[in-house]
Coordinates of C-alpha atoms in Angstrom, one line a residue:
Chain A
X288 CA -13.3 15.6 -25.2
X289 CA -13.7 19.2 -23.9
X290 CA -16.4 20.1 -21.4
X291 CA -17.9 22.7 -23.9
X292 CA -18.0 20.1 -26.7
X293 CA -19.7 17.5 -24.4
X294 CA -22.4 20.1 -23.3
X295 CA -23.2 21.0 -26.9
X296 CA -23.3 17.5 -28.1
X297 CA -25.5 16.4 -25.1
X298 CA -28.0 19.0 -25.7
X299 CA -28.0 18.4 -29.5
X300 CA -28.5 14.7 -28.9
X301 CA -31.5 15.2 -26.8
X302 CA -32.9 17.8 -29.4
X303 CA -32.2 15.4 -32.3
X304 CA -34.1 12.6 -30.6
X305 CA -37.1 14.5 -29.2
X306 CA -37.8 17.3 -31.6
X307 CA -38.4 15.1 -34.7
X308 CA -40.8 13.1 -32.7
X309 CA -42.8 16.2 -31.8
X310 CA -42.8 17.5 -35.3
X311 CA -43.8 14.2 -37.0
X312 CA -46.5 13.6 -34.5
X313 CA -47.9 17.2 -35.1
X314 CA -47.7 16.7 -38.9
X315 CA -49.5 13.4 -38.7
X316 CA -52.3 14.8 -36.7
X317 CA -52.6 17.7 -39.1
X318 CA -52.7 15.3 -42.1
X319 CA -55.3 13.1 -40.3
X320 CA -57.6 16.0 -39.5
X321 CA -57.6 17.4 -43.0
X322 CA -58.1 14.0 -44.7
X323 CA -61.3 13.4 -42.5
X324 CA -62.5 16.8 -43.3
X325 CA -62.1 16.2 -47.0
X326 CA -63.8 12.8 -46.8
X327 CA -66.8 14.2 -44.9
X328 CA -67.0 17.1 -47.4
X329 CA -67.1 14.7 -50.4
X330 CA -69.8 12.3 -48.8
X331 CA -71.9 15.3 -47.7
X332 CA -71.7 16.9 -51.2
X333 CA -72.5 13.5 -52.8
X334 CA -75.7 13.1 -50.7
X335 CA -76.9 16.7 -51.1
X336 CA -76.4 16.6 -54.9
X337 CA -78.0 13.1 -55.1
X338 CA -81.1 14.4 -53.2
X339 CA -81.4 17.4 -55.3
X340 CA -81.0 15.5 -58.6
X341 CA -83.3 12.6 -57.8
X342 CA -86.5 14.0 -59.4
X343 CA -84.7 15.0 -62.5
X344 CA -83.1 11.6 -62.8
X345 CA -86.4 9.9 -62.4
X346 CA -87.9 12.1 -65.0
X347 CA -84.7 12.1 -67.1
X348 CA -84.9 15.7 -67.2
X349 CA -81.4 16.3 -68.7
X350 CA -81.8 20.1 -68.9
X351 CA -82.3 20.3 -65.1
X352 CA -79.6 17.9 -64.5
X353 CA -77.3 20.0 -66.7
X354 CA -78.3 22.9 -64.7
X355 CA -77.6 21.2 -61.3
X356 CA -74.2 20.0 -62.5
X357 CA -73.2 23.3 -63.8
X358 CA -74.4 25.2 -60.6
X359 CA -72.4 22.7 -58.4
X360 CA -69.3 22.9 -60.5
X361 CA -69.4 26.7 -60.5
X362 CA -69.8 26.8 -56.6
X363 CA -67.4 24.0 -55.7
X364 CA -64.0 23.1 -56.8
X365 CA -64.7 19.6 -57.8
X366 CA -62.6 17.8 -60.3
X367 CA -65.6 16.4 -62.0
X368 CA -69.3 15.5 -61.5
X369 CA -71.1 12.9 -63.4
X370 CA -74.7 11.7 -63.2
X371 CA -75.7 8.2 -64.7
X372 CA -78.8 6.4 -65.0
X373 CA -79.3 2.8 -63.8
X374 CA -78.0 1.3 -66.9
X375 CA -74.7 3.4 -66.7
X376 CA -75.5 6.0 -69.4
X377 CA -74.3 9.4 -68.6
X378 CA -77.2 11.8 -68.1
X379 CA -75.0 14.9 -67.2
X380 CA -71.3 15.5 -66.7
X381 CA -68.8 18.2 -66.0
X382 CA -65.0 18.3 -65.5
X383 CA -62.6 15.3 -66.3
X384 CA -64.1 12.1 -65.0
X385 CA -61.8 9.0 -65.0
X386 CA -62.1 6.6 -67.9
X387 CA -62.6 3.0 -67.4
X388 CA -64.3 1.3 -64.4
X389 CA -65.0 3.6 -61.5
X390 CA -63.4 3.0 -58.1
X391 CA -64.6 4.7 -55.0
X392 CA -62.0 6.0 -52.5
X393 CA -63.1 5.5 -49.0
X394 CA -60.2 7.3 -47.6
X395 CA -57.8 9.9 -48.8
X396 CA -55.0 7.3 -48.3
X397 CA -56.5 5.2 -51.2
X398 CA -56.3 8.2 -53.6
X399 CA -54.0 7.2 -56.6
X400 CA -55.0 9.8 -59.3
X401 CA -55.0 13.0 -57.2
X402 CA -58.9 12.9 -56.9
X403 CA -60.9 11.6 -54.0
X404 CA -63.4 9.6 -56.0
X405 CA -67.0 9.1 -54.6
X406 CA -70.1 7.5 -55.9
X407 CA -73.6 8.0 -54.4
X408 CA -76.6 5.8 -55.5
X409 CA -79.8 7.6 -56.4
X410 CA -82.6 5.3 -55.2
X411 CA -86.4 5.7 -55.0
X412 CA -88.3 3.4 -52.7
X413 CA -85.4 1.1 -52.6
X414 CA -85.0 0.8 -56.5
X415 CA -81.9 2.1 -58.1
X416 CA -82.6 4.9 -60.6
X417 CA -79.1 6.1 -61.2
X418 CA -75.7 7.0 -59.7
X419 CA -73.8 10.2 -59.0
X420 CA -70.0 10.2 -59.3
X421 CA -67.8 13.1 -58.1
X422 CA -64.0 13.7 -57.6
X423 CA -62.6 16.1 -55.2
X424 CA -59.0 17.2 -55.6
X425 CA -56.5 16.3 -52.9
X426 CA -53.7 18.3 -54.4
X427 CA -54.4 21.4 -52.3
X428 CA -54.3 19.1 -49.2
X429 CA -50.9 17.8 -50.3
X430 CA -49.7 21.3 -51.0
X431 CA -50.7 22.5 -47.6
X432 CA -49.2 19.6 -45.8
X433 CA -46.0 19.9 -47.9
X434 CA -45.9 23.6 -46.8
X435 CA -46.4 22.7 -43.2
X436 CA -43.6 20.2 -43.5
X437 CA -41.2 22.7 -44.9
X438 CA -42.2 25.2 -42.1
X439 CA -41.7 22.6 -39.5
X440 CA -38.2 21.7 -40.9
X441 CA -37.3 25.4 -40.9
X442 CA -38.5 25.7 -37.4
X443 CA -36.5 22.6 -36.3
X444 CA -33.3 23.9 -37.9
X445 CA -33.7 27.3 -36.3
X446 CA -34.5 25.7 -32.9
X447 CA -31.5 23.4 -33.2
X448 CA -29.2 26.4 -34.2
X449 CA -30.5 28.5 -31.1
X450 CA -30.0 25.6 -28.7
X451 CA -26.4 25.0 -30.1
X452 CA -25.8 28.7 -29.6
X453 CA -27.0 28.9 -26.0
X454 CA -25.4 25.7 -25.0
X455 CA -22.2 26.9 -26.4
X456 CA -22.6 30.1 -24.5
X457 CA -23.4 28.1 -21.2
X458 CA -20.5 25.8 -21.9
X459 CA -18.2 28.7 -22.5
X460 CA -19.3 30.3 -19.2
X461 CA -18.9 27.2 -17.3
X462 CA -15.6 26.3 -19.0
X463 CA -14.2 29.8 -18.4
X464 CA -14.6 29.4 -14.6
X465 CA -13.3 25.8 -14.7
X466 CA -10.2 27.1 -16.6
X467 CA -9.7 29.7 -14.0
X468 CA -9.7 27.0 -11.3
X469 CA -7.5 24.8 -13.3
X470 CA -5.0 27.5 -13.8
X471 CA -5.1 28.6 -10.2
X472 CA -4.5 24.9 -9.1
X473 CA -1.5 24.8 -11.5
X474 CA -0.1 28.0 -10.4
X475 CA -0.6 26.9 -6.7
X476 CA 1.2 23.5 -7.5
X477 CA 4.1 25.4 -9.0
X478 CA 4.6 27.2 -5.9
X479 CA 2.6 30.4 -6.0
X480 CA 1.0 29.7 -2.7
X481 CA -0.6 33.2 -2.5
X482 CA -2.5 32.8 -5.8
X483 CA -6.4 32.8 -5.4
X484 CA -9.3 32.5 -7.9
X485 CA -12.0 35.2 -8.3
X486 CA -15.2 34.2 -6.4
X487 CA -17.9 35.7 -8.8
X488 CA -21.6 35.2 -8.1
X489 CA -23.4 32.8 -5.8
X490 CA -23.6 29.5 -7.9
X491 CA -21.9 26.1 -7.2
X492 CA -18.8 27.3 -9.3
X493 CA -18.4 30.3 -7.0
X494 CA -18.8 28.0 -4.0
X495 CA -16.1 25.7 -5.6
X496 CA -13.8 28.8 -6.0
X497 CA -14.4 29.7 -2.4
X498 CA -13.6 26.2 -1.2
X499 CA -10.6 26.2 -3.4
X500 CA -9.4 29.5 -1.9
X501 CA -10.0 28.3 1.7
X502 CA -8.0 25.0 0.9
X503 CA -5.2 27.0 -0.7
X504 CA -5.0 29.3 2.3
X505 CA -4.8 26.5 4.7
X506 CA -2.4 24.4 2.5
X507 CA -0.3 27.5 2.2
X508 CA -0.1 28.1 5.9
X509 CA 0.8 24.5 6.8
X510 CA 3.3 24.5 4.0
X511 CA 5.1 27.5 5.3
X512 CA 4.9 26.0 8.8
X513 CA 6.3 22.7 7.6
X514 CA 9.1 24.5 5.6
X515 CA 10.3 26.4 8.6
X516 CA 10.2 23.2 10.7
X517 CA 12.0 21.2 8.0
X518 CA 14.7 23.8 7.7
X519 CA 15.1 24.0 11.6
X520 CA 15.3 20.2 11.7
X521 CA 17.8 20.2 9.0
X522 CA 20.0 22.8 10.9
X523 CA 19.6 20.7 14.1
X524 CA 20.6 17.5 12.3
X525 CA 23.6 19.2 10.7
X526 CA 24.6 20.6 14.1
X527 CA 24.0 17.2 15.7
X528 CA 26.1 15.4 12.9
X529 CA 28.9 17.9 13.5
X530 CA 28.7 17.4 17.2
X531 CA 28.7 13.7 16.8
X532 CA 31.8 13.8 14.5
X533 CA 33.6 16.1 16.9
X534 CA 32.7 13.9 19.8
X535 CA 33.8 10.7 17.8
X536 CA 37.1 12.4 16.9
X537 CA 37.6 13.5 20.5
X538 CA 37.0 10.0 21.8
X539 CA 39.4 8.5 19.2
X540 CA 42.0 11.1 20.0
X541 CA 41.6 10.5 23.8
X542 CA 41.8 6.8 23.6
X543 CA 45.0 7.2 21.5
X544 CA 46.5 9.6 24.0
X545 CA 45.6 7.4 26.9
X546 CA 47.4 4.6 25.4
X547 CA 51.0 5.9 25.8
X548 CA 50.9 6.6 29.5
X549 CA 48.8 3.4 30.1
X550 CA 51.6 1.4 28.3
X551 CA 54.3 2.9 30.4
X552 CA 52.3 2.5 33.6
X553 CA 51.7 -1.2 32.8
X554 CA 55.4 -1.8 31.9
X555 CA 56.7 -0.2 34.9
X556 CA 54.2 -1.8 37.3
X557 CA 55.2 -5.2 35.9
X558 CA 58.8 -4.3 36.3
X559 CA 58.3 -3.3 39.8
X560 CA 56.2 -6.4 40.5
X561 CA 59.0 -8.8 39.2
X562 CA 61.5 -7.0 41.2
X563 CA 59.7 -6.7 44.5
X564 CA 57.0 -9.4 44.6
X565 CA 57.5 -11.6 47.7
X566 CA 60.5 -9.6 48.9
X567 CA 58.6 -7.0 50.8
X568 CA 58.0 -7.5 54.6
X569 CA 55.0 -5.4 54.7
X570 CA 51.8 -7.3 53.8
X571 CA 50.0 -3.9 53.1
X572 CA 52.8 -2.9 50.7
X573 CA 52.6 -6.5 48.9
X574 CA 48.8 -5.9 48.5
X575 CA 49.2 -2.4 47.0
X576 CA 51.8 -3.8 44.5
X577 CA 49.3 -6.3 43.5
X578 CA 46.5 -3.8 43.0
X579 CA 48.9 -1.5 41.0
X580 CA 49.7 -4.3 38.6
X581 CA 45.9 -5.2 38.3
X582 CA 44.9 -1.7 37.9
X583 CA 47.4 -1.1 35.2
X584 CA 46.5 -4.3 33.3
X585 CA 42.8 -3.3 33.6
X586 CA 43.5 0.1 32.3
X587 CA 45.3 -1.2 29.3
X588 CA 42.5 -3.6 28.5
X589 CA 40.0 -0.8 28.8
X590 CA 41.9 1.6 26.6
X591 CA 42.4 -1.1 24.0
X592 CA 38.6 -2.1 24.0
X593 CA 37.5 1.5 23.9
X594 CA 39.5 2.0 20.8
X595 CA 38.1 -1.1 19.3
X596 CA 34.6 -0.2 20.2
X597 CA 35.0 3.2 18.6
X598 CA 36.3 1.7 15.5
X599 CA 33.6 -1.1 15.4
X600 CA 31.0 0.5 13.3
X601 CA 33.3 1.3 10.3
X602 CA 34.7 -1.3 7.9
X603 CA 38.4 -1.8 8.0
X604 CA 38.8 -3.7 4.7
X605 CA 36.9 -5.8 2.2
X606 CA 34.5 -8.3 3.6
X607 CA 36.0 -11.7 4.6
X608 CA 34.7 -13.4 1.5
X609 CA 37.7 -15.3 0.7
X610 CA 39.0 -17.1 3.9
X611 CA 36.9 -16.5 7.1
X612 CA 38.3 -19.8 8.3
X613 CA 41.8 -18.4 8.2
X614 CA 40.4 -15.5 10.5
X615 CA 39.1 -18.0 12.9
X616 CA 42.5 -19.7 12.9
X617 CA 44.3 -16.5 13.6
X618 CA 42.0 -15.8 16.5
X619 CA 42.6 -19.2 18.1
X620 CA 46.3 -18.7 17.7
X621 CA 46.1 -15.4 19.6
X622 CA 44.1 -17.1 22.3
X623 CA 46.3 -20.2 22.4
X624 CA 47.5 -19.6 26.0
X625 CA 44.0 -19.4 27.5
X626 CA 42.8 -22.4 25.4
X627 CA 45.8 -24.5 26.6
X628 CA 45.4 -23.5 30.3
X629 CA 41.6 -24.1 30.2
X630 CA 42.0 -27.4 28.3
X631 CA 39.1 -26.3 26.2
X632 CA 37.9 -28.6 23.4
X633 CA 36.9 -26.5 20.3
X634 CA 34.8 -27.7 17.4
X635 CA 34.8 -25.5 14.3
X636 CA 32.5 -25.6 11.3
X637 CA 33.8 -24.1 8.0
X638 CA 32.5 -20.7 7.7
X639 CA 30.8 -19.3 4.4
X640 CA 31.6 -15.9 3.1
X641 CA 30.7 -13.3 5.6
X642 CA 29.8 -9.7 5.1
X643 CA 32.5 -8.6 7.7
X644 CA 36.0 -7.4 7.0
X645 CA 38.7 -9.5 8.5
X646 CA 40.0 -7.0 11.0
X647 CA 36.6 -6.7 12.6
X648 CA 35.7 -10.4 12.2
X649 CA 38.9 -10.9 14.3
X650 CA 37.7 -8.4 17.0
X651 CA 34.2 -10.0 17.0
X652 CA 35.5 -13.6 17.3
X653 CA 38.2 -12.6 19.8
X654 CA 35.5 -10.9 22.1
X655 CA 33.3 -14.0 21.9
X656 CA 36.0 -16.7 22.3
X657 CA 37.5 -14.6 25.2
X658 CA 34.1 -14.6 27.0
X659 CA 33.6 -18.4 26.5
X660 CA 37.2 -19.1 27.8
X661 CA 36.8 -16.5 30.7
X662 CA 33.4 -17.6 32.0
X663 CA 33.8 -21.3 32.1
X664 CA 32.3 -23.7 34.6
X665 CA 35.2 -25.0 36.6
X666 CA 33.5 -28.4 37.4
X667 CA 33.4 -29.5 33.8
X668 CA 35.8 -29.6 30.8
X669 CA 35.2 -26.6 28.7
X670 CA 33.8 -27.2 25.2
X671 CA 33.1 -24.4 22.6
X672 CA 31.5 -25.1 19.2
X673 CA 31.3 -22.7 16.3
X674 CA 28.5 -23.8 13.9
X675 CA 26.7 -22.2 10.8
X676 CA 23.1 -22.6 9.9
X677 CA 20.6 -21.2 7.5
X678 CA 18.8 -18.1 9.0
X679 CA 15.8 -17.8 6.7
X680 CA 15.5 -16.0 3.4
X681 CA 18.9 -14.6 2.4
X682 CA 20.3 -14.9 6.0
X683 CA 22.7 -17.1 7.7
X684 CA 23.2 -17.8 11.3
X685 CA 26.5 -18.3 13.3
X686 CA 26.3 -20.0 16.6
X687 CA 29.0 -19.9 19.2
X688 CA 28.0 -22.4 21.9
X689 CA 29.9 -23.0 25.2
X690 CA 29.2 -25.0 28.3
X691 CA 30.3 -22.4 30.7
X692 CA 28.3 -21.1 33.7
X693 CA 25.7 -19.4 31.5
X694 CA 23.9 -16.0 31.8
X695 CA 20.5 -15.8 33.7
X696 CA 17.8 -14.8 31.3
X697 CA 17.2 -11.4 32.9
X698 CA 20.8 -10.3 32.1
X699 CA 21.0 -11.6 28.5
X700 CA 20.1 -8.2 27.1
X701 CA 21.8 -6.1 29.8
X702 CA 25.3 -7.7 29.1
X703 CA 25.3 -6.0 25.7
X704 CA 25.5 -2.5 27.3
X705 CA 28.9 -0.9 27.5
X706 CA 30.9 -1.6 30.7
X707 CA 28.3 -4.0 31.7
X708 CA 29.7 -7.1 33.6
X709 CA 28.2 -9.8 35.7
X710 CA 31.3 -10.6 37.6
X711 CA 33.1 -8.4 40.1
X712 CA 36.4 -6.8 39.3
X713 CA 39.6 -8.6 40.1
X714 CA 42.7 -9.8 38.3
X715 CA 40.7 -11.8 35.7
X716 CA 37.8 -9.4 35.2
X717 CA 36.9 -8.5 31.7
X718 CA 36.3 -4.9 30.6
X719 CA 32.5 -5.1 30.1
X720 CA 33.0 -4.1 26.5
X721 CA 33.3 -7.4 24.7
X722 CA 29.5 -8.0 23.8
X723 CA 28.9 -4.2 23.3
X724 CA 31.7 -4.3 20.7
X725 CA 30.3 -7.5 19.1
X726 CA 26.8 -6.0 18.8
X727 CA 28.3 -2.8 17.3
X728 CA 30.1 -4.8 14.7
X729 CA 27.3 -7.2 13.8
X730 CA 24.7 -4.4 13.6
X731 CA 26.9 -2.2 11.4
X732 CA 27.0 -5.2 9.0
X733 CA 23.3 -5.5 8.8
X734 CA 23.0 -8.3 11.3
X735 CA 21.7 -8.9 14.8
X736 CA 23.1 -10.8 17.8
X737 CA 21.6 -12.2 20.9
X738 CA 22.1 -14.8 23.6
X739 CA 20.4 -18.0 24.3
X740 CA 21.0 -20.8 26.8
X741 CA 23.0 -23.8 25.5
X742 CA 21.5 -27.2 25.9
X743 CA 22.9 -28.5 29.3
X744 CA 23.6 -24.9 30.5
X745 CA 26.2 -22.4 29.2
X746 CA 25.7 -19.6 26.8
X747 CA 25.1 -19.7 23.0
X748 CA 25.8 -16.5 21.1
X749 CA 23.5 -16.2 18.1
X750 CA 24.5 -14.1 15.2
X751 CA 22.3 -13.4 12.3
X752 CA 23.9 -12.0 9.1
X753 CA 22.9 -11.2 5.5
X754 CA 24.0 -14.2 3.4
X755 CA 26.6 -12.9 0.9
X756 CA 26.4 -16.0 -1.4
X757 CA 22.7 -15.3 -2.1
X758 CA 23.3 -11.7 -3.3
Chain B
X2 CA 30.7 -6.9 81.3
X3 CA 29.4 -7.5 77.9
X4 CA 26.6 -4.9 78.5
X5 CA 29.3 -2.2 79.0
X6 CA 30.8 -3.1 75.7
X7 CA 29.4 -0.7 72.9
X8 CA 27.4 -2.4 70.0
X9 CA 29.7 -2.3 67.0
X10 CA 28.8 0.2 64.3
X11 CA 27.6 -2.0 61.3
X12 CA 28.6 -0.9 57.8
X13 CA 27.5 -2.7 54.6
X14 CA 30.1 -2.1 51.8
X15 CA 28.7 -2.7 48.3
X16 CA 31.7 -2.6 46.1
X17 CA 32.9 -5.1 43.2
X18 CA 36.5 -3.8 42.8
X19 CA 38.7 -5.6 45.3
X20 CA 41.3 -2.8 45.4
X21 CA 38.6 -0.2 46.3
X22 CA 37.1 -2.5 48.8
X23 CA 40.5 -2.9 50.4
X24 CA 40.9 0.9 50.6
X25 CA 37.6 1.4 52.3
X26 CA 38.4 -1.4 54.8
X27 CA 41.8 0.2 55.5
X28 CA 40.2 3.6 56.0
X29 CA 37.6 2.2 58.4
X30 CA 40.2 0.3 60.3
X31 CA 42.4 3.3 60.8
X32 CA 39.6 5.2 62.5
X33 CA 39.0 4.3 66.0
X34 CA 35.3 3.7 66.0
X35 CA 34.6 0.0 66.5
X36 CA 33.1 -1.1 63.2
X37 CA 31.8 -4.3 61.7
X38 CA 32.2 -4.3 58.0
X39 CA 30.2 -6.6 55.7
X40 CA 31.2 -6.6 52.1
X41 CA 29.0 -7.6 49.1
X42 CA 30.0 -7.3 45.5
X43 CA 26.8 -5.8 43.7
X44 CA 23.3 -4.5 44.3
X45 CA 21.8 -7.9 43.9
X46 CA 23.8 -9.2 46.9
X47 CA 23.2 -6.1 48.8
X48 CA 19.4 -6.5 48.6
X49 CA 19.7 -10.1 49.6
X50 CA 21.8 -9.1 52.5
X51 CA 19.3 -6.4 53.6
X52 CA 16.4 -8.8 53.2
X53 CA 18.2 -11.7 54.8
X54 CA 17.8 -13.9 51.8
X55 CA 19.9 -16.8 50.2
X56 CA 23.4 -17.0 51.9
X57 CA 22.6 -14.0 54.0
X58 CA 19.9 -15.5 56.2
X59 CA 21.4 -14.3 59.5
X60 CA 22.7 -10.9 58.3
X61 CA 22.4 -7.9 60.6
X62 CA 20.7 -4.7 59.7
X63 CA 23.5 -2.2 58.8
X64 CA 23.8 1.3 60.4
X65 CA 25.2 2.6 57.2
X66 CA 25.6 1.5 53.5
X67 CA 28.6 2.6 51.5
X68 CA 27.6 2.1 47.9
X69 CA 29.9 2.0 44.9
X70 CA 28.1 3.0 41.6
X71 CA 29.6 0.9 38.8
X72 CA 28.9 -2.9 39.6
X73 CA 27.8 -6.0 37.8
X74 CA 24.2 -7.1 37.7
X75 CA 22.6 -4.2 39.6
X76 CA 24.6 -1.0 39.7
X77 CA 24.5 1.6 42.6
X78 CA 21.8 3.8 41.0
X79 CA 19.4 0.8 40.6
X80 CA 20.1 -0.5 44.1
X81 CA 19.4 3.0 45.5
X82 CA 16.1 3.4 43.8
X83 CA 15.1 -0.1 44.9
X84 CA 16.2 0.2 48.5
X85 CA 14.5 3.8 48.8
X86 CA 11.2 2.4 47.4
X87 CA 11.3 -0.4 50.0
X88 CA 9.7 0.9 53.4
X89 CA 11.7 -1.7 55.4
X90 CA 15.0 -0.3 53.9
X91 CA 14.5 3.3 53.1
X92 CA 15.6 4.7 56.5
X93 CA 19.1 3.1 56.3
X94 CA 21.5 5.9 55.3
X95 CA 23.3 5.3 52.1
X96 CA 26.5 7.1 51.3
X97 CA 27.6 6.8 47.7
X98 CA 31.2 6.3 46.7
X99 CA 31.9 8.1 43.4
X100 CA 35.0 8.3 41.2
X101 CA 34.4 12.1 40.4
X102 CA 32.3 15.1 41.2
X103 CA 30.8 14.8 37.7
X104 CA 29.5 11.3 38.5
X105 CA 28.2 12.5 41.9
X106 CA 26.3 15.3 40.3
X107 CA 24.8 13.0 37.8
X108 CA 23.6 10.6 40.5
X109 CA 22.4 13.4 42.7
X110 CA 20.2 14.7 39.7
X111 CA 18.2 11.3 39.9
X112 CA 17.2 12.5 43.4
X113 CA 17.5 8.9 44.7
X114 CA 17.8 9.8 48.2
X115 CA 21.4 9.2 49.0
X116 CA 22.5 10.5 52.4
X117 CA 25.9 11.7 51.2
X118 CA 28.7 11.3 48.8
X119 CA 32.3 10.5 49.0
X120 CA 34.4 11.1 46.0
X121 CA 37.2 8.4 45.9
X122 CA 40.3 10.4 46.1
X123 CA 43.7 9.5 44.5
X124 CA 45.3 10.2 47.9
X125 CA 44.7 7.4 50.3
X126 CA 45.1 9.7 53.4
X127 CA 42.3 11.9 52.0
X128 CA 40.1 8.9 51.6
X129 CA 40.7 7.7 55.1
X130 CA 39.8 11.2 56.3
X131 CA 36.7 11.4 54.3
X132 CA 35.5 8.0 55.5
X133 CA 36.3 9.0 59.1
X134 CA 34.1 12.1 58.8
X135 CA 31.1 10.1 57.3
X136 CA 31.6 7.4 59.8
X137 CA 31.7 9.5 62.9
X138 CA 28.8 11.7 61.7
X139 CA 26.6 8.7 61.2
X140 CA 28.0 6.9 64.2
X141 CA 27.0 9.9 66.4
X142 CA 23.7 10.2 64.7
X143 CA 22.8 6.5 65.0
X144 CA 23.8 6.5 68.6
X145 CA 21.9 9.7 69.6
X146 CA 18.4 8.1 70.1
X147 CA 19.9 5.4 72.4
X148 CA 21.9 8.1 74.3
X149 CA 18.8 10.1 74.7

């Protein structure tokens, strides 16, 4: 419902409830006052006429009585006047008295025939000598009241009309300003940040308009500021993305180009070693040869792991939903020499479908099994167990548990950093990239990886992954 | 007779790569200054050595520390900030062995209070010469108060 309609209806409702009450009450008072006056008039007239006609009634002076009746009827507007003796015989009469038994009207409300009927006894020394009956017309009263009623209705109608007109004008005035505010809000919302409403006058609507303009100004300013910040940030982000892509490409190409000389260096170092080892007289030369071979091997491993690390965050095929156990077997075959030489006992659980593609699952398992085989506790036979568990809602958990020499709690997070090792360099040293690579693979598949201590020492790698069989 | 023999110049070498450690030993040996080299493999061991903890209960206080940067457990940068924050250790000069000038600048920018830097050169002769310079400089400096 429109605001203007509501104003008009509200005012009309108040008027419709209150005004008839006021009018009815006024008309009621008017009627009551007039009726009382009429009743007093008829009683007073009755007593006066009775008093003046008493002597003539006693003496049955009909001529005098006729005279009194005629005089009274001429002076007053009674419907009738009748004087009777004690036996009920009419002594004198004028007008049209009612036929049949006479009924006195105590109040105007009892009137049924249009006449207020009144009877006055004519007594002398307590003895009844006769009666006086007279009727006063109530028609003029009814006419006057009907007139007053019509007038009141007319006034009521006019008043309602005026109220409707003024409330319509007031409503229109308010609505016009409200519409101006609404339109301004809509234009502001559609992007006209400089649009303002007119601030006319000093009333609450003008204050609202001023408040709106203040709000619009401040919103406009912060909007402009935010827009410029957003565009700056977008540019910075694009620049950053380009720089990142460049850097990544550079790293990949660098690793690729490093591979060739590294491979040659390794080949020739090994060739030299196989030819000269044990044949050199000079101990320093023998040591140098060892260091050359070690350095070359280390360099080859580093270049390989850097390449794997760079490729770790992108899928290299479809997820291993078909045969993850085949991937595990492939990894164990590649590590067969280390497994044989360490005499490791390996327990494998059958793996469910995993959200990792086979090439990266291979890299991940290679890195983890390699660590388990590399950092074993020499005093006890190496045992490695791969197990699967539920990891909560829609997750699954892989655990690779070994009984190696373990990792102190303070280093269990640090070892995930790139090039971070806990062992000094040497012929058997790792590259320090294995766990960093593992974390990069797992996290890019929506999982997480951390280390805990195995029961009885050793390290357990815990990998939490989204469970593909649930999706 | 033993009083006349000069006290050896004690060097603590903190280096995890056997090949680099060997090179440093070779360089120190080829210089004529009498030198007592102690070798530890990372920052954790170096701090234990300096604080005479664990297996290093009888360790001497070194006159000079030669510090590699990339090491397991506690790297050179972490060791340097820890050693320089320790009032008992911060006066021992630390010379950092870096693999490039870029790395040297990065470490220097941390303002960790290294007394000097040696960039590990590809040429072994150059490395011997660099070590010799550092060694004689600090040898003279350490000896000066005694001489005076």
